[in-house]
């Protein structure tokens, strides 16, 4: 089958992902084989392209957000049958979905609502799962006494879904951030009650809005650079949920607030074998919210065709860090 793959980690200016022939995926008992009809492209995948190289003689096949049609099922993958329309993520330790077909554990998939195209469905999985686990953890609800939530990066994929999920499922007051008129407008469209300019002093803007402190901050980017003012605006025993934690993240400024720090990694369940079916359940809930018009897809840029050219264009967009919503490639 055809797939977009590369051998050596590389920068965007040296883009080396090519359309090549690869072997068909091997099915495990719990897998389904999905014919890929659309994929979402994420900043995390662009990051891995820059740092992950193949073993000698091998190739790297990325991609962990897709929508498609079930073509075959393993012996223990009874939730879906051939012909079902599904959407979901994959497993970072396996080949990804930038291909004609992908093998994936059926427990982390869900059926696509009838009203959604493959392109729109592919815009939902990563942002939905990351946002849900970041704000609800494994409890399915916000921590106790969380009423004011700040989402840093409200116009991005995770921020867009977090805003919508919180608006649909909680009574929290949701504050987004954006520095451009279009990103502010998008955050408001997603349901934010207030949108602040993250290029200016957030603490001052909160004070001007009569908000003395925050119960929870969801940080989707540049957390290490912003930890000082986050600690300033977070209430004692508040919560910081981090999507982009790295070696440079120093949480000591939060010590005097006795704050809780939550780290989110969307592939944690499947990679550790910890109730991966919960992610399928989350996606089923998102599908239900879409059917009720409480959540809308976030595919703002839709490219056509599985090719090196469309993938390069997608990487250029996500690496600009100025995208709103999600970049999707439709096969």
PDB file of C-alpha atoms in Angstrom:
ATOM      1  CA  UNK A   1       0.000   0.000   0.000  1.00  0.00           C
ATOM      2  CA  UNK A   2       0.999   3.649  -0.293  1.00  0.00           C
ATOM      3  CA  UNK A   3       2.125   5.648   2.738  1.00  0.00           C
ATOM      4  CA  UNK A   4       3.877   8.908   3.549  1.00  0.00           C
ATOM      5  CA  UNK A   5       7.129   8.040   5.307  1.00  0.00           C
ATOM      6  CA  UNK A   6      10.730   9.145   5.817  1.00  0.00           C
ATOM      7  CA  UNK A   7      14.021   7.742   7.085  1.00  0.00           C
ATOM      8  CA  UNK A   8      15.899  10.490   8.962  1.00  0.00           C
ATOM      9  CA  UNK A   9      14.629  13.205  11.293  1.00  0.00           C
ATOM     10  CA  UNK A  10      14.665  16.547   9.507  1.00  0.00           C
ATOM     11  CA  UNK A  11      13.677  20.190   9.645  1.00  0.00           C
ATOM     12  CA  UNK A  12      10.820  21.650   7.667  1.00  0.00           C
ATOM     13  CA  UNK A  13      13.179  23.315   5.183  1.00  0.00           C
ATOM     14  CA  UNK A  14      14.654  19.865   4.462  1.00  0.00           C
ATOM     15  CA  UNK A  15      11.257  18.175   4.141  1.00  0.00           C
ATOM     16  CA  UNK A  16      11.847  14.546   3.210  1.00  0.00           C
ATOM     17  CA  UNK A  17       8.506  12.773   3.665  1.00  0.00           C
ATOM     18  CA  UNK A  18       7.725  10.842   0.492  1.00  0.00           C
ATOM     19  CA  UNK A  19       4.906   8.685  -0.826  1.00  0.00           C
ATOM     20  CA  UNK A  20       6.322   5.153  -0.809  1.00  0.00           C
ATOM     21  CA  UNK A  21       5.199   1.521  -0.936  1.00  0.00           C
ATOM     22  CA  UNK A  22       5.026  -0.224   2.444  1.00  0.00           C
ATOM     23  CA  UNK A  23       3.760  -3.576   3.646  1.00  0.00           C
ATOM     24  CA  UNK A  24       0.142  -3.964   4.673  1.00  0.00           C
ATOM     25  CA  UNK A  25      -0.443  -3.568   8.435  1.00  0.00           C
ATOM     26  CA  UNK A  26      -0.504  -6.718  10.567  1.00  0.00           C
ATOM     27  CA  UNK A  27      -3.652  -7.154  12.649  1.00  0.00           C
ATOM     28  CA  UNK A  28      -3.552  -8.080  16.317  1.00  0.00           C
ATOM     29  CA  UNK A  29      -6.581  -9.820  17.825  1.00  0.00           C
ATOM     30  CA  UNK A  30      -7.944  -6.551  19.224  1.00  0.00           C
ATOM     31  CA  UNK A  31      -7.287  -4.543  16.037  1.00  0.00           C
ATOM     32  CA  UNK A  32      -9.418  -3.365  13.199  1.00  0.00           C
ATOM     33  CA  UNK A  33      -7.983  -2.474   9.804  1.00  0.00           C
ATOM     34  CA  UNK A  34      -9.194   0.962   8.738  1.00  0.00           C
ATOM     35  CA  UNK A  35      -9.162   2.380   5.228  1.00  0.00           C
ATOM     36  CA  UNK A  36      -8.073   5.937   5.899  1.00  0.00           C
ATOM     37  CA  UNK A  37     -10.301   8.606   4.375  1.00  0.00           C
ATOM     38  CA  UNK A  38      -9.034  11.670   6.240  1.00  0.00           C
ATOM     39  CA  UNK A  39      -6.291  12.579   8.714  1.00  0.00           C
ATOM     40  CA  UNK A  40      -5.736  15.415  11.151  1.00  0.00           C
ATOM     41  CA  UNK A  41      -2.228  16.881  11.302  1.00  0.00           C
ATOM     42  CA  UNK A  42      -0.886  18.046  14.659  1.00  0.00           C
ATOM     43  CA  UNK A  43       2.080  20.054  15.993  1.00  0.00           C
ATOM     44  CA  UNK A  44       3.206  16.967  17.909  1.00  0.00           C
ATOM     45  CA  UNK A  45       3.642  15.010  14.695  1.00  0.00           C
ATOM     46  CA  UNK A  46       5.699  17.831  13.199  1.00  0.00           C
ATOM     47  CA  UNK A  47       7.837  17.709  16.343  1.00  0.00           C
ATOM     48  CA  UNK A  48       8.454  13.969  15.989  1.00  0.00           C
ATOM     49  CA  UNK A  49       9.381  14.436  12.326  1.00  0.00           C
ATOM     50  CA  UNK A  50      12.189  16.674  13.558  1.00  0.00           C
ATOM     51  CA  UNK A  51      13.558  14.324  16.237  1.00  0.00           C
ATOM     52  CA  UNK A  52      12.686  10.723  15.369  1.00  0.00           C
ATOM     53  CA  UNK A  53      14.741   8.760  12.855  1.00  0.00           C
ATOM     54  CA  UNK A  54      14.196   5.210  11.632  1.00  0.00           C
ATOM     55  CA  UNK A  55      16.338   2.270  12.542  1.00  0.00           C
ATOM     56  CA  UNK A  56      18.938   1.466   9.828  1.00  0.00           C
ATOM     57  CA  UNK A  57      17.121   0.240   6.747  1.00  0.00           C
ATOM     58  CA  UNK A  58      13.727   1.230   8.122  1.00  0.00           C
ATOM     59  CA  UNK A  59      11.295   4.124   7.783  1.00  0.00           C
ATOM     60  CA  UNK A  60       9.073   6.219  10.048  1.00  0.00           C
ATOM     61  CA  UNK A  61       5.330   6.344   9.406  1.00  0.00           C
ATOM     62  CA  UNK A  62       3.667   8.968  11.585  1.00  0.00           C
ATOM     63  CA  UNK A  63       0.042  10.030  12.024  1.00  0.00           C
ATOM     64  CA  UNK A  64      -2.328   9.455  14.951  1.00  0.00           C
ATOM     65  CA  UNK A  65      -5.612  11.126  14.074  1.00  0.00           C
ATOM     66  CA  UNK A  66      -7.895   9.771  11.393  1.00  0.00           C
ATOM     67  CA  UNK A  67     -11.332   8.867  10.126  1.00  0.00           C
ATOM     68  CA  UNK A  68     -12.120   5.979   7.812  1.00  0.00           C
ATOM     69  CA  UNK A  69     -13.947   2.726   7.105  1.00  0.00           C
ATOM     70  CA  UNK A  70     -13.377  -0.662   8.751  1.00  0.00           C
ATOM     71  CA  UNK A  71     -11.969  -3.105   6.196  1.00  0.00           C
ATOM     72  CA  UNK A  72     -11.226  -6.072   8.488  1.00  0.00           C
ATOM     73  CA  UNK A  73     -11.342  -7.009  12.168  1.00  0.00           C
ATOM     74  CA  UNK A  74      -9.248  -9.154  14.485  1.00  0.00           C
ATOM     75  CA  UNK A  75     -10.644 -12.101  16.432  1.00  0.00           C
ATOM     76  CA  UNK A  76     -11.349 -10.002  19.547  1.00  0.00           C
ATOM     77  CA  UNK A  77     -12.397  -6.760  17.862  1.00  0.00           C
ATOM     78  CA  UNK A  78     -16.133  -7.280  17.889  1.00  0.00           C
ATOM     79  CA  UNK A  79     -17.276  -3.712  18.452  1.00  0.00           C
ATOM     80  CA  UNK A  80     -17.132  -2.922  14.737  1.00  0.00           C
ATOM     81  CA  UNK A  81     -17.888  -4.719  11.503  1.00  0.00           C
ATOM     82  CA  UNK A  82     -16.594  -4.264   7.966  1.00  0.00           C
ATOM     83  CA  UNK A  83     -18.048  -1.112   6.451  1.00  0.00           C
ATOM     84  CA  UNK A  84     -18.440   0.817   9.715  1.00  0.00           C
ATOM     85  CA  UNK A  85     -17.308   4.440   9.672  1.00  0.00           C
ATOM     86  CA  UNK A  86     -14.930   5.093  12.583  1.00  0.00           C
ATOM     87  CA  UNK A  87     -12.644   7.775  13.941  1.00  0.00           C
ATOM     88  CA  UNK A  88      -9.905   7.874  16.541  1.00  0.00           C
ATOM     89  CA  UNK A  89      -6.201   7.828  17.289  1.00  0.00           C
ATOM     90  CA  UNK A  90      -3.499   5.185  17.249  1.00  0.00           C
ATOM     91  CA  UNK A  91      -0.449   4.051  19.191  1.00  0.00           C
ATOM     92  CA  UNK A  92       2.849   5.941  19.009  1.00  0.00           C
ATOM     93  CA  UNK A  93       4.773   2.666  19.186  1.00  0.00           C
ATOM     94  CA  UNK A  94       3.181   1.459  15.920  1.00  0.00           C
ATOM     95  CA  UNK A  95       2.917   2.737  12.371  1.00  0.00           C
ATOM     96  CA  UNK A  96       0.600   5.687  12.057  1.00  0.00           C
ATOM     97  CA  UNK A  97      -2.224   6.638   9.732  1.00  0.00           C
ATOM     98  CA  UNK A  98      -0.444   8.614   7.010  1.00  0.00           C
ATOM     99  CA  UNK A  99      -1.219   5.690   4.741  1.00  0.00           C
ATOM    100  CA  UNK A 100      -3.993   4.031   2.783  1.00  0.00           C
ATOM    101  CA  UNK A 101      -4.739   1.724   5.716  1.00  0.00           C
ATOM    102  CA  UNK A 102      -3.916   1.575   9.419  1.00  0.00           C
ATOM    103  CA  UNK A 103      -4.231  -1.158  12.063  1.00  0.00           C
ATOM    104  CA  UNK A 104      -5.518   0.143  15.387  1.00  0.00           C
ATOM    105  CA  UNK A 105      -6.960  -1.248  18.610  1.00  0.00           C
ATOM    106  CA  UNK A 106     -10.757  -1.132  18.325  1.00  0.00           C
ATOM    107  CA  UNK A 107     -11.109   0.008  21.944  1.00  0.00           C
ATOM    108  CA  UNK A 108      -9.807   3.499  21.189  1.00  0.00           C
ATOM    109  CA  UNK A 109     -12.169   4.101  18.271  1.00  0.00           C
ATOM    110  CA  UNK A 110     -15.774   5.254  17.983  1.00  0.00           C
ATOM    111  CA  UNK A 111     -18.398   5.371  15.272  1.00  0.00           C
ATOM    112  CA  UNK A 112     -18.616   8.541  13.226  1.00  0.00           C
ATOM    113  CA  UNK A 113     -21.960  10.356  13.534  1.00  0.00           C
ATOM    114  CA  UNK A 114     -23.974   9.998  10.323  1.00  0.00           C
ATOM    115  CA  UNK A 115     -24.068  13.747   9.845  1.00  0.00           C
ATOM    116  CA  UNK A 116     -20.265  14.120   9.750  1.00  0.00           C
ATOM    117  CA  UNK A 117     -17.978  13.839   6.740  1.00  0.00           C
ATOM    118  CA  UNK A 118     -14.687  12.008   7.143  1.00  0.00           C
ATOM    119  CA  UNK A 119     -12.815  15.314   6.988  1.00  0.00           C
ATOM    120  CA  UNK A 120     -14.804  16.839   9.827  1.00  0.00           C
ATOM    121  CA  UNK A 121     -14.596  13.653  11.893  1.00  0.00           C
ATOM    122  CA  UNK A 122     -10.796  13.587  11.528  1.00  0.00           C
ATOM    123  CA  UNK A 123     -10.591  17.009  13.159  1.00  0.00           C
ATOM    124  CA  UNK A 124     -11.926  15.734  16.494  1.00  0.00           C
ATOM    125  CA  UNK A 125     -10.023  12.808  18.122  1.00  0.00           C
ATOM    126  CA  UNK A 126      -6.704  14.206  19.385  1.00  0.00           C
ATOM    127  CA  UNK A 127      -8.112  17.527  20.567  1.00  0.00           C
ATOM    128  CA  UNK A 128     -11.120  15.877  22.221  1.00  0.00           C
ATOM    129  CA  UNK A 129      -9.168  13.187  24.062  1.00  0.00           C
ATOM    130  CA  UNK A 130      -6.372  15.514  25.131  1.00  0.00           C
ATOM    131  CA  UNK A 131      -8.788  18.167  26.357  1.00  0.00           C
ATOM    132  CA  UNK A 132     -11.061  15.686  28.145  1.00  0.00           C
ATOM    133  CA  UNK A 133      -8.253  13.962  30.026  1.00  0.00           C
ATOM    134  CA  UNK A 134      -6.523  17.259  30.789  1.00  0.00           C
ATOM    135  CA  UNK A 135      -9.532  18.838  32.498  1.00  0.00           C
ATOM    136  CA  UNK A 136     -11.483  15.813  33.748  1.00  0.00           C
ATOM    137  CA  UNK A 137      -8.522  13.450  34.332  1.00  0.00           C
ATOM    138  CA  UNK A 138      -9.898   9.927  34.842  1.00  0.00           C
ATOM    139  CA  UNK A 139     -12.925  11.071  36.834  1.00  0.00           C
ATOM    140  CA  UNK A 140     -15.162  12.248  33.992  1.00  0.00           C
ATOM    141  CA  UNK A 141     -15.777  15.579  35.682  1.00  0.00           C
ATOM    142  CA  UNK A 142     -13.951  18.666  36.874  1.00  0.00           C
ATOM    143  CA  UNK A 143     -12.193  18.575  40.240  1.00  0.00           C
ATOM    144  CA  UNK A 144     -14.358  19.794  43.128  1.00  0.00           C
ATOM    145  CA  UNK A 145     -14.855  23.569  43.411  1.00  0.00           C
ATOM    146  CA  UNK A 146     -13.528  24.326  39.939  1.00  0.00           C
ATOM    147  CA  UNK A 147     -15.679  27.129  38.551  1.00  0.00           C
ATOM    148  CA  UNK A 148     -13.222  29.377  36.674  1.00  0.00           C
ATOM    149  CA  UNK A 149     -11.056  27.816  33.963  1.00  0.00           C
ATOM    150  CA  UNK A 150      -8.421  29.539  31.826  1.00  0.00           C
ATOM    151  CA  UNK A 151      -7.457  27.859  28.551  1.00  0.00           C
ATOM    152  CA  UNK A 152      -4.143  29.075  27.146  1.00  0.00           C
ATOM    153  CA  UNK A 153      -4.331  28.723  23.379  1.00  0.00           C
ATOM    154  CA  UNK A 154      -8.097  28.764  23.023  1.00  0.00           C
ATOM    155  CA  UNK A 155      -8.020  28.778  19.211  1.00  0.00           C
ATOM    156  CA  UNK A 156      -5.815  25.695  18.778  1.00  0.00           C
ATOM    157  CA  UNK A 157      -7.030  22.132  18.401  1.00  0.00           C
ATOM    158  CA  UNK A 158      -6.924  21.239  22.107  1.00  0.00           C
ATOM    159  CA  UNK A 159      -8.165  24.641  23.236  1.00  0.00           C
ATOM    160  CA  UNK A 160     -11.047  24.567  20.775  1.00  0.00           C
ATOM    161  CA  UNK A 161     -12.234  21.187  22.018  1.00  0.00           C
ATOM    162  CA  UNK A 162     -11.651  21.966  25.705  1.00  0.00           C
ATOM    163  CA  UNK A 163     -13.786  25.085  25.427  1.00  0.00           C
ATOM    164  CA  UNK A 164     -16.610  23.209  23.731  1.00  0.00           C
ATOM    165  CA  UNK A 165     -16.498  20.217  26.081  1.00  0.00           C
ATOM    166  CA  UNK A 166     -16.505  22.403  29.191  1.00  0.00           C
ATOM    167  CA  UNK A 167     -19.343  24.520  27.826  1.00  0.00           C
ATOM    168  CA  UNK A 168     -21.393  21.426  26.966  1.00  0.00           C
ATOM    169  CA  UNK A 169     -20.774  19.420  30.141  1.00  0.00           C
ATOM    170  CA  UNK A 170     -20.118  21.860  32.990  1.00  0.00           C
ATOM    171  CA  UNK A 171     -21.244  25.208  34.335  1.00  0.00           C
ATOM    172  CA  UNK A 172     -17.697  26.579  34.528  1.00  0.00           C
ATOM    173  CA  UNK A 173     -16.838  30.116  33.466  1.00  0.00           C
ATOM    174  CA  UNK A 174     -14.440  29.617  30.574  1.00  0.00           C
ATOM    175  CA  UNK A 175     -11.685  32.079  29.737  1.00  0.00           C
ATOM    176  CA  UNK A 176      -9.741  31.669  26.506  1.00  0.00           C
ATOM    177  CA  UNK A 177      -6.694  33.458  25.137  1.00  0.00           C
ATOM    178  CA  UNK A 178      -5.744  34.772  21.717  1.00  0.00           C
ATOM    179  CA  UNK A 179      -3.579  37.605  20.418  1.00  0.00           C
ATOM    180  CA  UNK A 180      -5.134  38.129  16.974  1.00  0.00           C
ATOM    181  CA  UNK A 181      -8.679  39.227  16.120  1.00  0.00           C
ATOM    182  CA  UNK A 182      -9.351  35.980  14.251  1.00  0.00           C
ATOM    183  CA  UNK A 183      -8.144  33.774  17.109  1.00  0.00           C
ATOM    184  CA  UNK A 184     -10.172  35.761  19.629  1.00  0.00           C
ATOM    185  CA  UNK A 185     -13.267  35.482  17.435  1.00  0.00           C
ATOM    186  CA  UNK A 186     -12.735  31.721  17.066  1.00  0.00           C
ATOM    187  CA  UNK A 187     -12.378  31.223  20.824  1.00  0.00           C
ATOM    188  CA  UNK A 188     -15.629  33.119  21.341  1.00  0.00           C
ATOM    189  CA  UNK A 189     -17.288  30.979  18.661  1.00  0.00           C
ATOM    190  CA  UNK A 190     -16.192  27.863  20.536  1.00  0.00           C
ATOM    191  CA  UNK A 191     -18.005  29.167  23.613  1.00  0.00           C
ATOM    192  CA  UNK A 192     -15.484  31.106  25.727  1.00  0.00           C
ATOM    193  CA  UNK A 193     -17.164  33.518  28.145  1.00  0.00           C
ATOM    194  CA  UNK A 194     -14.159  35.828  28.068  1.00  0.00           C
ATOM    195  CA  UNK A 195     -11.113  36.004  25.793  1.00  0.00           C
ATOM    196  CA  UNK A 196      -7.865  37.607  26.947  1.00  0.00           C
ATOM    197  CA  UNK A 197      -4.828  38.705  24.947  1.00  0.00           C
ATOM    198  CA  UNK A 198      -1.974  36.334  25.826  1.00  0.00           C
ATOM    199  CA  UNK A 199       0.564  38.805  24.403  1.00  0.00           C
ATOM    200  CA  UNK A 200      -0.294  41.205  27.257  1.00  0.00           C
ATOM    201  CA  UNK A 201      -0.360  40.877  31.056  1.00  0.00           C
ATOM    202  CA  UNK A 202      -2.920  38.179  31.854  1.00  0.00           C
ATOM    203  CA  UNK A 203      -3.017  38.989  35.575  1.00  0.00           C
ATOM    204  CA  UNK A 204      -3.877  42.619  34.847  1.00  0.00           C
ATOM    205  CA  UNK A 205      -6.587  41.607  32.383  1.00  0.00           C
ATOM    206  CA  UNK A 206      -8.122  39.224  34.905  1.00  0.00           C
ATOM    207  CA  UNK A 207      -8.093  41.916  37.586  1.00  0.00           C
ATOM    208  CA  UNK A 208      -9.743  44.370  35.199  1.00  0.00           C
ATOM    209  CA  UNK A 209     -12.457  41.776  34.544  1.00  0.00           C
ATOM    210  CA  UNK A 210     -13.056  41.399  38.294  1.00  0.00           C
ATOM    211  CA  UNK A 211     -11.604  37.893  38.455  1.00  0.00           C
ATOM    212  CA  UNK A 212      -9.305  37.617  41.497  1.00  0.00           C
ATOM    213  CA  UNK A 213      -8.034  34.100  40.836  1.00  0.00           C
ATOM    214  CA  UNK A 214      -8.478  30.955  38.760  1.00  0.00           C
ATOM    215  CA  UNK A 215      -9.393  27.439  39.807  1.00  0.00           C
ATOM    216  CA  UNK A 216      -7.820  25.637  36.857  1.00  0.00           C
ATOM    217  CA  UNK A 217      -5.433  26.595  34.079  1.00  0.00           C
ATOM    218  CA  UNK A 218      -5.109  24.397  30.985  1.00  0.00           C
ATOM    219  CA  UNK A 219      -1.833  25.246  29.278  1.00  0.00           C
ATOM    220  CA  UNK A 220      -1.358  23.949  25.740  1.00  0.00           C
ATOM    221  CA  UNK A 221       1.950  25.635  24.803  1.00  0.00           C
ATOM    222  CA  UNK A 222       4.954  27.488  26.258  1.00  0.00           C
ATOM    223  CA  UNK A 223       4.083  26.432  29.800  1.00  0.00           C
ATOM    224  CA  UNK A 224       7.671  26.660  31.017  1.00  0.00           C
ATOM    225  CA  UNK A 225       7.863  30.295  29.900  1.00  0.00           C
ATOM    226  CA  UNK A 226       4.593  31.228  31.601  1.00  0.00           C
ATOM    227  CA  UNK A 227       4.733  29.338  34.886  1.00  0.00           C
ATOM    228  CA  UNK A 228       5.450  32.525  36.880  1.00  0.00           C
ATOM    229  CA  UNK A 229       2.263  34.396  36.073  1.00  0.00           C
ATOM    230  CA  UNK A 230       0.258  31.156  36.089  1.00  0.00           C
ATOM    231  CA  UNK A 231       1.315  30.670  39.715  1.00  0.00           C
ATOM    232  CA  UNK A 232       0.320  34.277  40.403  1.00  0.00           C
ATOM    233  CA  UNK A 233      -3.258  33.936  39.131  1.00  0.00           C
ATOM    234  CA  UNK A 234      -3.985  30.391  40.354  1.00  0.00           C
ATOM    235  CA  UNK A 235      -5.826  30.127  43.666  1.00  0.00           C
ATOM    236  CA  UNK A 236      -4.407  28.132  46.584  1.00  0.00           C
ATOM    237  CA  UNK A 237      -5.018  24.410  46.000  1.00  0.00           C
ATOM    238  CA  UNK A 238      -5.840  25.196  42.382  1.00  0.00           C
ATOM    239  CA  UNK A 239      -4.981  23.052  39.389  1.00  0.00           C
ATOM    240  CA  UNK A 240      -2.589  23.398  36.471  1.00  0.00           C
ATOM    241  CA  UNK A 241      -3.073  20.943  33.611  1.00  0.00           C
ATOM    242  CA  UNK A 242      -0.168  20.778  31.174  1.00  0.00           C
ATOM    243  CA  UNK A 243      -0.147  19.383  27.650  1.00  0.00           C
ATOM    244  CA  UNK A 244       3.402  20.399  26.695  1.00  0.00           C
ATOM    245  CA  UNK A 245       5.494  19.437  29.728  1.00  0.00           C
ATOM    246  CA  UNK A 246       9.212  19.024  29.046  1.00  0.00           C
ATOM    247  CA  UNK A 247      12.569  18.875  30.802  1.00  0.00           C
ATOM    248  CA  UNK A 248      12.585  22.649  31.327  1.00  0.00           C
ATOM    249  CA  UNK A 249       9.277  22.825  33.211  1.00  0.00           C
ATOM    250  CA  UNK A 250       9.986  24.022  36.776  1.00  0.00           C
ATOM    251  CA  UNK A 251       6.820  23.911  38.859  1.00  0.00           C
ATOM    252  CA  UNK A 252       8.412  25.280  42.043  1.00  0.00           C
ATOM    253  CA  UNK A 253       6.589  28.641  41.648  1.00  0.00           C
ATOM    254  CA  UNK A 254       3.380  26.711  42.405  1.00  0.00           C
ATOM    255  CA  UNK A 255       4.663  25.435  45.753  1.00  0.00           C
ATOM    256  CA  UNK A 256       3.336  28.347  47.824  1.00  0.00           C
ATOM    257  CA  UNK A 257      -0.124  27.766  46.353  1.00  0.00           C
ATOM    258  CA  UNK A 258      -0.016  24.018  47.122  1.00  0.00           C
ATOM    259  CA  UNK A 259      -1.311  23.592  43.594  1.00  0.00           C
ATOM    260  CA  UNK A 260      -1.900  20.308  41.814  1.00  0.00           C
ATOM    261  CA  UNK A 261      -0.084  19.737  38.519  1.00  0.00           C
ATOM    262  CA  UNK A 262      -1.673  17.391  35.994  1.00  0.00           C
ATOM    263  CA  UNK A 263       0.276  16.133  32.986  1.00  0.00           C
ATOM    264  CA  UNK A 264      -1.598  14.919  29.929  1.00  0.00           C
ATOM    265  CA  UNK A 265      -0.326  12.503  27.295  1.00  0.00           C
ATOM    266  CA  UNK A 266      -3.042  11.279  24.974  1.00  0.00           C
ATOM    267  CA  UNK A 267      -1.371   7.915  24.246  1.00  0.00           C
ATOM    268  CA  UNK A 268      -0.830   6.990  27.893  1.00  0.00           C
ATOM    269  CA  UNK A 269      -3.746   4.550  28.150  1.00  0.00           C
ATOM    270  CA  UNK A 270      -2.991   2.520  25.041  1.00  0.00           C
ATOM    271  CA  UNK A 271       0.776   2.449  25.623  1.00  0.00           C
ATOM    272  CA  UNK A 272       0.399   1.358  29.258  1.00  0.00           C
ATOM    273  CA  UNK A 273      -2.589  -0.935  28.787  1.00  0.00           C
ATOM    274  CA  UNK A 274      -4.642   1.086  31.268  1.00  0.00           C
ATOM    275  CA  UNK A 275      -8.326   0.828  30.363  1.00  0.00           C
ATOM    276  CA  UNK A 276      -7.887   1.965  26.747  1.00  0.00           C
ATOM    277  CA  UNK A 277     -11.604   1.428  26.206  1.00  0.00           C
ATOM    278  CA  UNK A 278     -12.209   4.635  28.161  1.00  0.00           C
ATOM    279  CA  UNK A 279     -10.879   6.583  25.189  1.00  0.00           C
ATOM    280  CA  UNK A 280     -13.369   4.897  22.900  1.00  0.00           C
ATOM    281  CA  UNK A 281     -16.050   5.849  25.418  1.00  0.00           C
ATOM    282  CA  UNK A 282     -14.917   9.471  25.384  1.00  0.00           C
ATOM    283  CA  UNK A 283     -15.095   9.577  21.597  1.00  0.00           C
ATOM    284  CA  UNK A 284     -18.584   8.057  21.751  1.00  0.00           C
ATOM    285  CA  UNK A 285     -19.587  10.899  24.073  1.00  0.00           C
ATOM    286  CA  UNK A 286     -18.094  13.461  21.692  1.00  0.00           C
ATOM    287  CA  UNK A 287     -20.062  11.897  18.834  1.00  0.00           C
ATOM    288  CA  UNK A 288     -23.234  12.231  20.911  1.00  0.00           C
ATOM    289  CA  UNK A 289     -22.464  15.888  21.650  1.00  0.00           C
ATOM    290  CA  UNK A 290     -21.940  16.500  17.929  1.00  0.00           C
ATOM    291  CA  UNK A 291     -25.321  14.933  17.189  1.00  0.00           C
ATOM    292  CA  UNK A 292     -26.891  17.316  19.722  1.00  0.00           C
ATOM    293  CA  UNK A 293     -25.129  20.358  18.187  1.00  0.00           C
ATOM    294  CA  UNK A 294     -23.267  20.921  21.456  1.00  0.00           C
ATOM    295  CA  UNK A 295     -19.877  20.326  19.818  1.00  0.00           C
ATOM    296  CA  UNK A 296     -18.865  21.255  16.277  1.00  0.00           C
ATOM    297  CA  UNK A 297     -15.934  19.949  14.209  1.00  0.00           C
ATOM    298  CA  UNK A 298     -12.872  22.183  14.028  1.00  0.00           C
ATOM    299  CA  UNK A 299     -11.537  21.458  10.517  1.00  0.00           C
ATOM    300  CA  UNK A 300     -10.694  24.966   9.352  1.00  0.00           C
ATOM    301  CA  UNK A 301      -8.139  23.995   6.700  1.00  0.00           C
ATOM    302  CA  UNK A 302      -8.956  21.012   4.473  1.00  0.00           C
ATOM    303  CA  UNK A 303      -6.326  19.816   2.012  1.00  0.00           C
ATOM    304  CA  UNK A 304      -7.001  17.186  -0.636  1.00  0.00           C
ATOM    305  CA  UNK A 305      -5.008  14.077  -1.456  1.00  0.00           C
ATOM    306  CA  UNK A 306      -2.457  11.876   0.310  1.00  0.00           C
ATOM    307  CA  UNK A 307       0.737  13.317  -1.172  1.00  0.00           C
ATOM    308  CA  UNK A 308       4.078  14.710  -0.102  1.00  0.00           C
ATOM    309  CA  UNK A 309       2.925  18.134  -1.281  1.00  0.00           C
ATOM    310  CA  UNK A 310      -0.207  18.248   0.866  1.00  0.00           C
ATOM    311  CA  UNK A 311       1.680  16.901   3.883  1.00  0.00           C
ATOM    312  CA  UNK A 312       4.385  19.540   3.517  1.00  0.00           C
ATOM    313  CA  UNK A 313       1.729  22.245   3.277  1.00  0.00           C
ATOM    314  CA  UNK A 314       0.105  20.884   6.440  1.00  0.00           C
ATOM    315  CA  UNK A 315       3.422  20.912   8.310  1.00  0.00           C
ATOM    316  CA  UNK A 316       4.105  24.469   7.215  1.00  0.00           C
ATOM    317  CA  UNK A 317       0.764  25.492   8.660  1.00  0.00           C
ATOM    318  CA  UNK A 318       1.076  23.690  12.008  1.00  0.00           C
ATOM    319  CA  UNK A 319       4.672  24.820  12.517  1.00  0.00           C
ATOM    320  CA  UNK A 320       3.635  28.440  11.996  1.00  0.00           C
ATOM    321  CA  UNK A 321       1.855  28.182  15.370  1.00  0.00           C
ATOM    322  CA  UNK A 322      -0.782  30.524  13.946  1.00  0.00           C
ATOM    323  CA  UNK A 323      -3.371  27.981  12.873  1.00  0.00           C
ATOM    324  CA  UNK A 324      -6.917  28.137  14.141  1.00  0.00           C
ATOM    325  CA  UNK A 325      -8.763  24.873  14.687  1.00  0.00           C
ATOM    326  CA  UNK A 326      -7.354  21.877  12.837  1.00  0.00           C
ATOM    327  CA  UNK A 327      -5.566  21.149   9.564  1.00  0.00           C
ATOM    328  CA  UNK A 328      -7.079  18.098   7.846  1.00  0.00           C
ATOM    329  CA  UNK A 329      -6.000  16.140   4.757  1.00  0.00           C
ATOM    330  CA  UNK A 330      -8.756  14.239   2.966  1.00  0.00           C
ATOM    331  CA  UNK A 331      -7.659  11.201   0.958  1.00  0.00           C
TER     332      UNK A 331
END
